[in-house]
Amino acid sequence: MSELAREELSALAAIYCEPGACEVLAVSEMHGVSFRIQISVKELLDTDVLLKLLFHLPVNYPSTLPDISVNSDQLTRAQCMDVKDKLLEQAKKHLSEPMVHDLILWVQQHLKDVIKQSARVCNEKTTMSKGAEDDIWMLLLHLDHMRAKAKYVKTVEKWTSNLRLTGRLMFMGKIILILLQGDRSSIKEYLILQKTSKVDVDSSGKKCKEKMMSVLCETEVQSQHKRFQTFEVKEYSTPEELQKEFETAGLKTLFSEFVPPLLK
């Protein structure tokens, strides 16, 4: 992480010093830093909108643009994506200089305009998209091992709850799979957390990042796929039990394509 990024993060922590306003999620000399800023913005009709802005600053930031995710209980997925797109447009104007605080100030000043524009676009598409659900994405991960299993599982449960993701953490013998469903920005945010946070311990007991994770599949949920309503941790005694879990969710093809090679 660059010295500019360190100084910027320190300044942000001082500015957004209320409990929960600034949360550092991961710091790495190799991958950079991930942190979440929570702000309250006056939107339409003077209602407060709580925005959760996740920033991932790569090691060569600010020469490289940050990754940004936007979540809010008061906004739709489409609106969150519109806010994110506008923030990335603004970020390009600040390339090579610290920009996070400027981006936060910008969204506080312009959120109302972004939401109005998003509403106009949505209304124009109403006839074409009537009855269609917001796009839901699915992610299947394979983990090689968990040394600190209880802590690891608790961390995954916390992340999925915060990001409103559903699915399964599945154990069958030595096989460990994570199957997630949710909006695409939350899926991406989960991957950032999984790759950059110290979620396990190494052979000497020191905290370490997940270095042996494989993304088996990332795709849009189709009509034949069952939507998981909750996130659950489950253990299976046989491959048949694991296969049944996939088939019940309409994911027979997903199982047959990715899981049998892991059983060998």
PDB file of C-alpha atoms in Angstrom:
ATOM      1  CA  MET A   1       0.000   0.000   0.000  1.00  0.00           C
ATOM      2  CA  SER A   2       1.357   3.418  -0.968  1.00  0.00           C
ATOM      3  CA  GLU A   3       2.163   6.142   1.552  1.00  0.00           C
ATOM      4  CA  LEU A   4      -0.543   8.301  -0.044  1.00  0.00           C
ATOM      5  CA  ALA A   5      -3.104   5.569   0.608  1.00  0.00           C
ATOM      6  CA  ARG A   6      -1.971   5.244   4.247  1.00  0.00           C
ATOM      7  CA  GLU A   7      -2.266   8.981   4.789  1.00  0.00           C
ATOM      8  CA  GLU A   8      -5.665   9.072   3.118  1.00  0.00           C
ATOM      9  CA  LEU A   9      -6.998   6.196   5.217  1.00  0.00           C
ATOM     10  CA  SER A  10      -5.755   7.914   8.382  1.00  0.00           C
ATOM     11  CA  ALA A  11      -7.491  11.137   7.368  1.00  0.00           C
ATOM     12  CA  LEU A  12     -10.740   9.321   6.571  1.00  0.00           C
ATOM     13  CA  ALA A  13     -10.689   7.582   9.963  1.00  0.00           C
ATOM     14  CA  ALA A  14     -10.361  11.002  11.610  1.00  0.00           C
ATOM     15  CA  ILE A  15     -13.177  12.537   9.547  1.00  0.00           C
ATOM     16  CA  TYR A  16     -15.600   9.608   9.823  1.00  0.00           C
ATOM     17  CA  CYS A  17     -14.938   8.881  13.482  1.00  0.00           C
ATOM     18  CA  GLU A  18     -18.438   7.942  14.637  1.00  0.00           C
ATOM     19  CA  PRO A  19     -18.886   4.266  15.652  1.00  0.00           C
ATOM     20  CA  GLY A  20     -19.240   2.144  12.504  1.00  0.00           C
ATOM     21  CA  ALA A  21     -18.643   5.065  10.140  1.00  0.00           C
ATOM     22  CA  CYS A  22     -15.203   3.882   8.982  1.00  0.00           C
ATOM     23  CA  GLU A  23     -14.247   0.209   9.161  1.00  0.00           C
ATOM     24  CA  VAL A  24     -10.971  -1.183   7.847  1.00  0.00           C
ATOM     25  CA  LEU A  25     -11.619  -4.681   6.466  1.00  0.00           C
ATOM     26  CA  ALA A  26      -8.182  -5.737   5.236  1.00  0.00           C
ATOM     27  CA  VAL A  27      -4.679  -4.285   4.839  1.00  0.00           C
ATOM     28  CA  SER A  28      -2.048  -6.001   2.718  1.00  0.00           C
ATOM     29  CA  GLU A  29       1.284  -4.939   1.250  1.00  0.00           C
ATOM     30  CA  MET A  30       0.488  -7.201  -1.694  1.00  0.00           C
ATOM     31  CA  HIS A  31      -3.221  -6.506  -2.312  1.00  0.00           C
ATOM     32  CA  GLY A  32      -3.753  -3.020  -0.900  1.00  0.00           C
ATOM     33  CA  VAL A  33      -6.442  -1.974   1.568  1.00  0.00           C
ATOM     34  CA  SER A  34     -10.201  -2.543   1.789  1.00  0.00           C
ATOM     35  CA  PHE A  35     -12.447  -0.428   3.992  1.00  0.00           C
ATOM     36  CA  ARG A  36     -16.105   0.541   4.343  1.00  0.00           C
ATOM     37  CA  ILE A  37     -17.459   4.052   4.884  1.00  0.00           C
ATOM     38  CA  GLN A  38     -21.037   4.545   6.107  1.00  0.00           C
ATOM     39  CA  ILE A  39     -22.682   7.911   5.496  1.00  0.00           C
ATOM     40  CA  SER A  40     -26.193   9.261   5.858  1.00  0.00           C
ATOM     41  CA  VAL A  41     -27.460  11.336   2.924  1.00  0.00           C
ATOM     42  CA  LYS A  42     -30.596  13.456   2.630  1.00  0.00           C
ATOM     43  CA  GLU A  43     -32.361  12.132  -0.460  1.00  0.00           C
ATOM     44  CA  LEU A  44     -35.811  12.699  -1.928  1.00  0.00           C
ATOM     45  CA  LEU A  45     -38.530  13.982   0.433  1.00  0.00           C
ATOM     46  CA  ASP A  46     -35.810  14.701   3.027  1.00  0.00           C
ATOM     47  CA  THR A  47     -35.554  11.068   4.044  1.00  0.00           C
ATOM     48  CA  ASP A  48     -32.203   9.776   5.272  1.00  0.00           C
ATOM     49  CA  VAL A  49     -30.470   7.226   3.063  1.00  0.00           C
ATOM     50  CA  LEU A  50     -27.724   5.183   4.712  1.00  0.00           C
ATOM     51  CA  LEU A  51     -25.039   4.408   2.150  1.00  0.00           C
ATOM     52  CA  LYS A  52     -22.409   1.730   2.702  1.00  0.00           C
ATOM     53  CA  LEU A  53     -19.471   2.431   0.412  1.00  0.00           C
ATOM     54  CA  LEU A  54     -16.798  -0.251   0.093  1.00  0.00           C
ATOM     55  CA  PHE A  55     -13.467   0.905  -1.309  1.00  0.00           C
ATOM     56  CA  HIS A  56     -10.591  -1.373  -2.290  1.00  0.00           C
ATOM     57  CA  LEU A  57      -7.409   0.605  -2.981  1.00  0.00           C
ATOM     58  CA  PRO A  58      -4.880  -1.445  -5.003  1.00  0.00           C
ATOM     59  CA  VAL A  59      -1.189  -1.239  -4.098  1.00  0.00           C
ATOM     60  CA  ASN A  60      -0.524   1.215  -6.939  1.00  0.00           C
ATOM     61  CA  TYR A  61      -3.442   3.518  -6.012  1.00  0.00           C
ATOM     62  CA  PRO A  62      -3.953   6.385  -6.805  1.00  0.00           C
ATOM     63  CA  SER A  63      -2.308   5.669 -10.144  1.00  0.00           C
ATOM     64  CA  THR A  64      -4.934   2.933 -10.488  1.00  0.00           C
ATOM     65  CA  LEU A  65      -8.645   3.463  -9.856  1.00  0.00           C
ATOM     66  CA  PRO A  66     -10.153   1.954  -6.697  1.00  0.00           C
ATOM     67  CA  ASP A  67     -12.774  -0.791  -6.771  1.00  0.00           C
ATOM     68  CA  ILE A  68     -16.065   0.518  -5.379  1.00  0.00           C
ATOM     69  CA  SER A  69     -19.213  -1.230  -4.159  1.00  0.00           C
ATOM     70  CA  VAL A  70     -22.398   0.537  -3.023  1.00  0.00           C
ATOM     71  CA  ASN A  71     -25.099  -0.929  -0.773  1.00  0.00           C
ATOM     72  CA  SER A  72     -28.148   0.608   0.885  1.00  0.00           C
ATOM     73  CA  ASP A  73     -31.350  -0.766   2.387  1.00  0.00           C
ATOM     74  CA  GLN A  74     -33.200   2.316   1.129  1.00  0.00           C
ATOM     75  CA  LEU A  75     -32.142   1.926  -2.525  1.00  0.00           C
ATOM     76  CA  THR A  76     -32.765  -0.784  -5.104  1.00  0.00           C
ATOM     77  CA  ARG A  77     -29.946  -2.830  -6.588  1.00  0.00           C
ATOM     78  CA  ALA A  78     -30.263  -0.872  -9.826  1.00  0.00           C
ATOM     79  CA  GLN A  79     -29.970   2.428  -7.972  1.00  0.00           C
ATOM     80  CA  CYS A  80     -26.901   1.208  -6.083  1.00  0.00           C
ATOM     81  CA  MET A  81     -25.298   0.200  -9.372  1.00  0.00           C
ATOM     82  CA  ASP A  82     -26.088   3.635 -10.841  1.00  0.00           C
ATOM     83  CA  VAL A  83     -24.459   5.351  -7.854  1.00  0.00           C
ATOM     84  CA  LYS A  84     -21.404   3.115  -8.227  1.00  0.00           C
ATOM     85  CA  ASP A  85     -21.121   3.873 -11.951  1.00  0.00           C
ATOM     86  CA  LYS A  86     -21.292   7.618 -11.284  1.00  0.00           C
ATOM     87  CA  LEU A  87     -18.623   7.349  -8.588  1.00  0.00           C
ATOM     88  CA  LEU A  88     -16.314   5.503 -10.976  1.00  0.00           C
ATOM     89  CA  GLU A  89     -16.871   8.245 -13.562  1.00  0.00           C
ATOM     90  CA  GLN A  90     -15.838  10.820 -10.973  1.00  0.00           C
ATOM     91  CA  ALA A  91     -12.854   8.713  -9.909  1.00  0.00           C
ATOM     92  CA  LYS A  92     -11.425   8.909 -13.428  1.00  0.00           C
ATOM     93  CA  LYS A  93     -11.283  12.698 -13.037  1.00  0.00           C
ATOM     94  CA  HIS A  94      -9.064  12.332  -9.953  1.00  0.00           C
ATOM     95  CA  LEU A  95      -6.656   9.684 -11.246  1.00  0.00           C
ATOM     96  CA  SER A  96      -3.165   9.945  -9.711  1.00  0.00           C
ATOM     97  CA  GLU A  97      -4.389  11.880  -6.671  1.00  0.00           C
ATOM     98  CA  PRO A  98      -6.097  10.770  -3.430  1.00  0.00           C
ATOM     99  CA  MET A  99      -9.798  10.767  -4.234  1.00  0.00           C
ATOM    100  CA  VAL A 100     -11.924   8.857  -1.712  1.00  0.00           C
ATOM    101  CA  HIS A 101     -12.964  11.879   0.352  1.00  0.00           C
ATOM    102  CA  ASP A 102     -13.813  13.824  -2.823  1.00  0.00           C
ATOM    103  CA  LEU A 103     -15.935  10.888  -4.019  1.00  0.00           C
ATOM    104  CA  ILE A 104     -17.810  10.748  -0.718  1.00  0.00           C
ATOM    105  CA  LEU A 105     -18.487  14.489  -0.821  1.00  0.00           C
ATOM    106  CA  TRP A 106     -19.653  14.161  -4.415  1.00  0.00           C
ATOM    107  CA  VAL A 107     -22.183  11.439  -3.655  1.00  0.00           C
ATOM    108  CA  GLN A 108     -23.496  13.413  -0.661  1.00  0.00           C
ATOM    109  CA  GLN A 109     -24.124  16.377  -2.955  1.00  0.00           C
ATOM    110  CA  HIS A 110     -25.445  14.525  -6.011  1.00  0.00           C
ATOM    111  CA  LEU A 111     -27.262  11.419  -4.715  1.00  0.00           C
ATOM    112  CA  LYS A 112     -30.666  13.032  -5.279  1.00  0.00           C
ATOM    113  CA  ASP A 113     -29.830  13.753  -8.941  1.00  0.00           C
ATOM    114  CA  VAL A 114     -28.525  10.213  -9.500  1.00  0.00           C
ATOM    115  CA  ILE A 115     -31.698   8.701  -8.004  1.00  0.00           C
ATOM    116  CA  LYS A 116     -33.928  10.950 -10.120  1.00  0.00           C
ATOM    117  CA  GLN A 117     -32.055   9.987 -13.272  1.00  0.00           C
ATOM    118  CA  SER A 118     -32.196   6.322 -12.300  1.00  0.00           C
ATOM    119  CA  ALA A 119     -35.967   6.601 -11.780  1.00  0.00           C
ATOM    120  CA  ARG A 120     -36.433   8.121 -15.244  1.00  0.00           C
ATOM    121  CA  VAL A 121     -34.472   5.308 -16.871  1.00  0.00           C
ATOM    122  CA  CYS A 122     -36.424   2.749 -14.861  1.00  0.00           C
ATOM    123  CA  ASN A 123     -39.749   4.232 -15.950  1.00  0.00           C
ATOM    124  CA  GLU A 124     -38.682   4.100 -19.578  1.00  0.00           C
ATOM    125  CA  LYS A 125     -37.982   0.380 -19.228  1.00  0.00           C
ATOM    126  CA  THR A 126     -41.092  -0.499 -17.195  1.00  0.00           C
ATOM    127  CA  THR A 127     -43.088  -1.903 -20.108  1.00  0.00           C
ATOM    128  CA  MET A 128     -40.220  -4.092 -21.301  1.00  0.00           C
ATOM    129  CA  SER A 129     -39.191  -5.348 -17.898  1.00  0.00           C
ATOM    130  CA  LYS A 130     -42.552  -5.601 -16.155  1.00  0.00           C
ATOM    131  CA  GLY A 131     -42.648  -8.629 -13.908  1.00  0.00           C
ATOM    132  CA  ALA A 132     -38.924  -9.325 -14.243  1.00  0.00           C
ATOM    133  CA  GLU A 133     -36.801  -9.623 -11.116  1.00  0.00           C
ATOM    134  CA  ASP A 134     -33.527  -7.787 -10.543  1.00  0.00           C
ATOM    135  CA  ASP A 135     -30.638  -9.881 -11.780  1.00  0.00           C
ATOM    136  CA  ILE A 136     -29.424 -12.302  -9.128  1.00  0.00           C
ATOM    137  CA  TRP A 137     -25.962 -13.847  -9.393  1.00  0.00           C
ATOM    138  CA  MET A 138     -24.553 -17.088  -8.100  1.00  0.00           C
ATOM    139  CA  LEU A 139     -21.019 -17.924  -6.985  1.00  0.00           C
ATOM    140  CA  LEU A 140     -19.495 -21.333  -6.270  1.00  0.00           C
ATOM    141  CA  LEU A 141     -16.170 -21.419  -4.412  1.00  0.00           C
ATOM    142  CA  HIS A 142     -13.908 -24.302  -3.414  1.00  0.00           C
ATOM    143  CA  LEU A 143     -11.704 -24.015  -0.324  1.00  0.00           C
ATOM    144  CA  ASP A 144      -8.752 -26.324   0.163  1.00  0.00           C
ATOM    145  CA  HIS A 145      -8.926 -26.408   3.973  1.00  0.00           C
ATOM    146  CA  MET A 146      -9.924 -24.601   7.171  1.00  0.00           C
ATOM    147  CA  ARG A 147      -7.475 -24.822  10.063  1.00  0.00           C
ATOM    148  CA  ALA A 148      -9.401 -22.460  12.355  1.00  0.00           C
ATOM    149  CA  LYS A 149     -12.808 -23.812  11.317  1.00  0.00           C
ATOM    150  CA  ALA A 150     -15.005 -22.194  13.980  1.00  0.00           C
ATOM    151  CA  LYS A 151     -13.553 -18.712  13.416  1.00  0.00           C
ATOM    152  CA  TYR A 152     -13.606 -19.133   9.633  1.00  0.00           C
ATOM    153  CA  VAL A 153     -17.263 -20.204   9.605  1.00  0.00           C
ATOM    154  CA  LYS A 154     -18.246 -17.320  11.895  1.00  0.00           C
ATOM    155  CA  THR A 155     -16.498 -14.858   9.562  1.00  0.00           C
ATOM    156  CA  VAL A 156     -18.257 -16.225   6.475  1.00  0.00           C
ATOM    157  CA  GLU A 157     -21.619 -16.040   8.249  1.00  0.00           C
ATOM    158  CA  LYS A 158     -20.940 -12.398   9.198  1.00  0.00           C
ATOM    159  CA  TRP A 159     -19.975 -11.429   5.647  1.00  0.00           C
ATOM    160  CA  THR A 160     -22.998 -13.097   4.054  1.00  0.00           C
ATOM    161  CA  SER A 161     -25.320 -11.474   6.587  1.00  0.00           C
ATOM    162  CA  ASN A 162     -23.859  -7.996   6.057  1.00  0.00           C
ATOM    163  CA  LEU A 163     -24.036  -8.372   2.266  1.00  0.00           C
ATOM    164  CA  ARG A 164     -27.491 -10.003   2.293  1.00  0.00           C
ATOM    165  CA  LEU A 165     -26.234 -13.096   0.491  1.00  0.00           C
ATOM    166  CA  THR A 166     -27.946 -16.472   0.771  1.00  0.00           C
ATOM    167  CA  GLY A 167     -26.725 -19.990   0.058  1.00  0.00           C
ATOM    168  CA  ARG A 168     -24.700 -22.738   1.678  1.00  0.00           C
ATOM    169  CA  LEU A 169     -21.318 -23.403   3.277  1.00  0.00           C
ATOM    170  CA  MET A 170     -20.968 -27.135   2.584  1.00  0.00           C
ATOM    171  CA  PHE A 171     -18.647 -29.695   4.160  1.00  0.00           C
ATOM    172  CA  MET A 172     -18.370 -33.234   2.786  1.00  0.00           C
ATOM    173  CA  GLY A 173     -15.268 -35.105   3.932  1.00  0.00           C
ATOM    174  CA  LYS A 174     -12.308 -32.917   2.929  1.00  0.00           C
ATOM    175  CA  ILE A 175     -14.392 -30.983   0.390  1.00  0.00           C
ATOM    176  CA  ILE A 176     -15.407 -27.433   1.357  1.00  0.00           C
ATOM    177  CA  LEU A 177     -17.736 -25.469  -0.937  1.00  0.00           C
ATOM    178  CA  ILE A 178     -19.351 -22.051  -0.617  1.00  0.00           C
ATOM    179  CA  LEU A 179     -22.446 -21.461  -2.774  1.00  0.00           C
ATOM    180  CA  LEU A 180     -23.774 -17.897  -2.715  1.00  0.00           C
ATOM    181  CA  GLN A 181     -26.668 -16.031  -4.301  1.00  0.00           C
ATOM    182  CA  GLY A 182     -27.256 -12.275  -4.305  1.00  0.00           C
ATOM    183  CA  ASP A 183     -26.838  -9.113  -6.311  1.00  0.00           C
ATOM    184  CA  ARG A 184     -23.684  -8.916  -8.384  1.00  0.00           C
ATOM    185  CA  SER A 185     -22.089  -6.045  -6.459  1.00  0.00           C
ATOM    186  CA  SER A 186     -22.453  -7.967  -3.181  1.00  0.00           C
ATOM    187  CA  ILE A 187     -20.951 -11.079  -4.792  1.00  0.00           C
ATOM    188  CA  LYS A 188     -17.974  -9.001  -5.927  1.00  0.00           C
ATOM    189  CA  GLU A 189     -17.617  -7.433  -2.489  1.00  0.00           C
ATOM    190  CA  TYR A 190     -17.649 -10.891  -0.899  1.00  0.00           C
ATOM    191  CA  LEU A 191     -14.844 -12.033  -3.216  1.00  0.00           C
ATOM    192  CA  ILE A 192     -12.749  -9.014  -2.244  1.00  0.00           C
ATOM    193  CA  LEU A 193     -13.232  -9.833   1.439  1.00  0.00           C
ATOM    194  CA  GLN A 194     -12.461 -13.523   0.898  1.00  0.00           C
ATOM    195  CA  LYS A 195      -9.238 -12.747  -0.968  1.00  0.00           C
ATOM    196  CA  THR A 196      -7.892  -9.912   1.172  1.00  0.00           C
ATOM    197  CA  SER A 197      -8.926 -10.687   4.771  1.00  0.00           C
ATOM    198  CA  LYS A 198      -7.092 -12.875   7.270  1.00  0.00           C
ATOM    199  CA  VAL A 199      -9.721 -15.562   7.678  1.00  0.00           C
ATOM    200  CA  ASP A 200      -7.631 -18.579   8.730  1.00  0.00           C
ATOM    201  CA  VAL A 201      -4.341 -19.495  10.432  1.00  0.00           C
ATOM    202  CA  ASP A 202      -1.235 -21.077   8.919  1.00  0.00           C
ATOM    203  CA  SER A 203       0.587 -24.169  10.166  1.00  0.00           C
ATOM    204  CA  SER A 204       2.279 -22.111  12.890  1.00  0.00           C
ATOM    205  CA  GLY A 205      -1.004 -20.656  14.113  1.00  0.00           C
ATOM    206  CA  LYS A 206      -0.532 -17.162  12.673  1.00  0.00           C
ATOM    207  CA  LYS A 207      -3.453 -15.400  11.019  1.00  0.00           C
ATOM    208  CA  CYS A 208      -3.332 -15.683   7.236  1.00  0.00           C
ATOM    209  CA  LYS A 209      -5.313 -14.913   4.098  1.00  0.00           C
ATOM    210  CA  GLU A 210      -7.114 -17.502   1.978  1.00  0.00           C
ATOM    211  CA  LYS A 211      -4.519 -18.425  -0.659  1.00  0.00           C
ATOM    212  CA  MET A 212      -6.022 -21.698  -1.885  1.00  0.00           C
ATOM    213  CA  MET A 213      -9.512 -20.655  -2.947  1.00  0.00           C
ATOM    214  CA  SER A 214     -10.846 -21.528  -6.398  1.00  0.00           C
ATOM    215  CA  VAL A 215     -13.748 -19.763  -8.114  1.00  0.00           C
ATOM    216  CA  LEU A 216     -15.513 -22.703  -9.763  1.00  0.00           C
ATOM    217  CA  CYS A 217     -18.411 -20.741 -11.239  1.00  0.00           C
ATOM    218  CA  GLU A 218     -19.823 -17.216 -11.284  1.00  0.00           C
ATOM    219  CA  THR A 219     -23.014 -16.792 -13.290  1.00  0.00           C
ATOM    220  CA  GLU A 220     -26.456 -15.249 -13.356  1.00  0.00           C
ATOM    221  CA  VAL A 221     -29.215 -17.203 -11.612  1.00  0.00           C
ATOM    222  CA  GLN A 222     -31.593 -18.727 -14.182  1.00  0.00           C
ATOM    223  CA  SER A 223     -35.344 -19.323 -13.942  1.00  0.00           C
ATOM    224  CA  GLN A 224     -34.858 -23.048 -13.244  1.00  0.00           C
ATOM    225  CA  HIS A 225     -32.646 -22.332 -10.239  1.00  0.00           C
ATOM    226  CA  LYS A 226     -34.236 -22.269  -6.804  1.00  0.00           C
ATOM    227  CA  ARG A 227     -33.559 -19.145  -4.739  1.00  0.00           C
ATOM    228  CA  PHE A 228     -32.053 -19.844  -1.328  1.00  0.00           C
ATOM    229  CA  GLN A 229     -33.915 -17.907   1.375  1.00  0.00           C
ATOM    230  CA  THR A 230     -31.167 -18.092   4.014  1.00  0.00           C
ATOM    231  CA  PHE A 231     -27.466 -18.824   4.394  1.00  0.00           C
ATOM    232  CA  GLU A 232     -26.805 -22.135   6.156  1.00  0.00           C
ATOM    233  CA  VAL A 233     -23.766 -24.164   7.185  1.00  0.00           C
ATOM    234  CA  LYS A 234     -24.334 -27.849   6.404  1.00  0.00           C
ATOM    235  CA  GLU A 235     -22.345 -31.084   6.599  1.00  0.00           C
ATOM    236  CA  TYR A 236     -22.922 -34.115   4.365  1.00  0.00           C
ATOM    237  CA  SER A 237     -21.913 -37.710   5.008  1.00  0.00           C
ATOM    238  CA  THR A 238     -21.835 -38.895   1.384  1.00  0.00           C
ATOM    239  CA  PRO A 239     -21.420 -37.451  -2.123  1.00  0.00           C
ATOM    240  CA  GLU A 240     -25.037 -38.476  -2.769  1.00  0.00           C
ATOM    241  CA  GLU A 241     -26.265 -36.211   0.019  1.00  0.00           C
ATOM    242  CA  LEU A 242     -24.243 -33.324  -1.404  1.00  0.00           C
ATOM    243  CA  GLN A 243     -25.569 -34.003  -4.898  1.00  0.00           C
ATOM    244  CA  LYS A 244     -29.146 -34.015  -3.604  1.00  0.00           C
ATOM    245  CA  GLU A 245     -28.611 -30.522  -2.131  1.00  0.00           C
ATOM    246  CA  PHE A 246     -27.612 -29.231  -5.563  1.00  0.00           C
ATOM    247  CA  GLU A 247     -30.423 -31.061  -7.368  1.00  0.00           C
ATOM    248  CA  THR A 248     -33.072 -29.761  -4.940  1.00  0.00           C
ATOM    249  CA  ALA A 249     -31.928 -26.247  -5.824  1.00  0.00           C
ATOM    250  CA  GLY A 250     -32.171 -26.952  -9.555  1.00  0.00           C
ATOM    251  CA  LEU A 251     -28.369 -27.017  -9.826  1.00  0.00           C
ATOM    252  CA  LYS A 252     -27.817 -30.549 -11.136  1.00  0.00           C
ATOM    253  CA  THR A 253     -25.718 -29.302 -14.062  1.00  0.00           C
ATOM    254  CA  LEU A 254     -23.586 -27.146 -11.772  1.00  0.00           C
ATOM    255  CA  PHE A 255     -22.885 -30.153  -9.559  1.00  0.00           C
ATOM    256  CA  SER A 256     -22.033 -32.531 -12.413  1.00  0.00           C
ATOM    257  CA  GLU A 257     -19.690 -30.002 -14.029  1.00  0.00           C
ATOM    258  CA  PHE A 258     -17.656 -28.888 -11.035  1.00  0.00           C
ATOM    259  CA  VAL A 259     -18.003 -31.229  -8.061  1.00  0.00           C
ATOM    260  CA  PRO A 260     -17.120 -34.776  -9.311  1.00  0.00           C
ATOM    261  CA  PRO A 261     -13.505 -33.773 -10.160  1.00  0.00           C
ATOM    262  CA  LEU A 262     -13.092 -32.743  -6.514  1.00  0.00           C
ATOM    263  CA  LEU A 263     -14.192 -36.200  -5.337  1.00  0.00           C
ATOM    264  CA  LYS A 264     -11.358 -37.997  -7.100  1.00  0.00           C
TER     265      LYS A 264
END
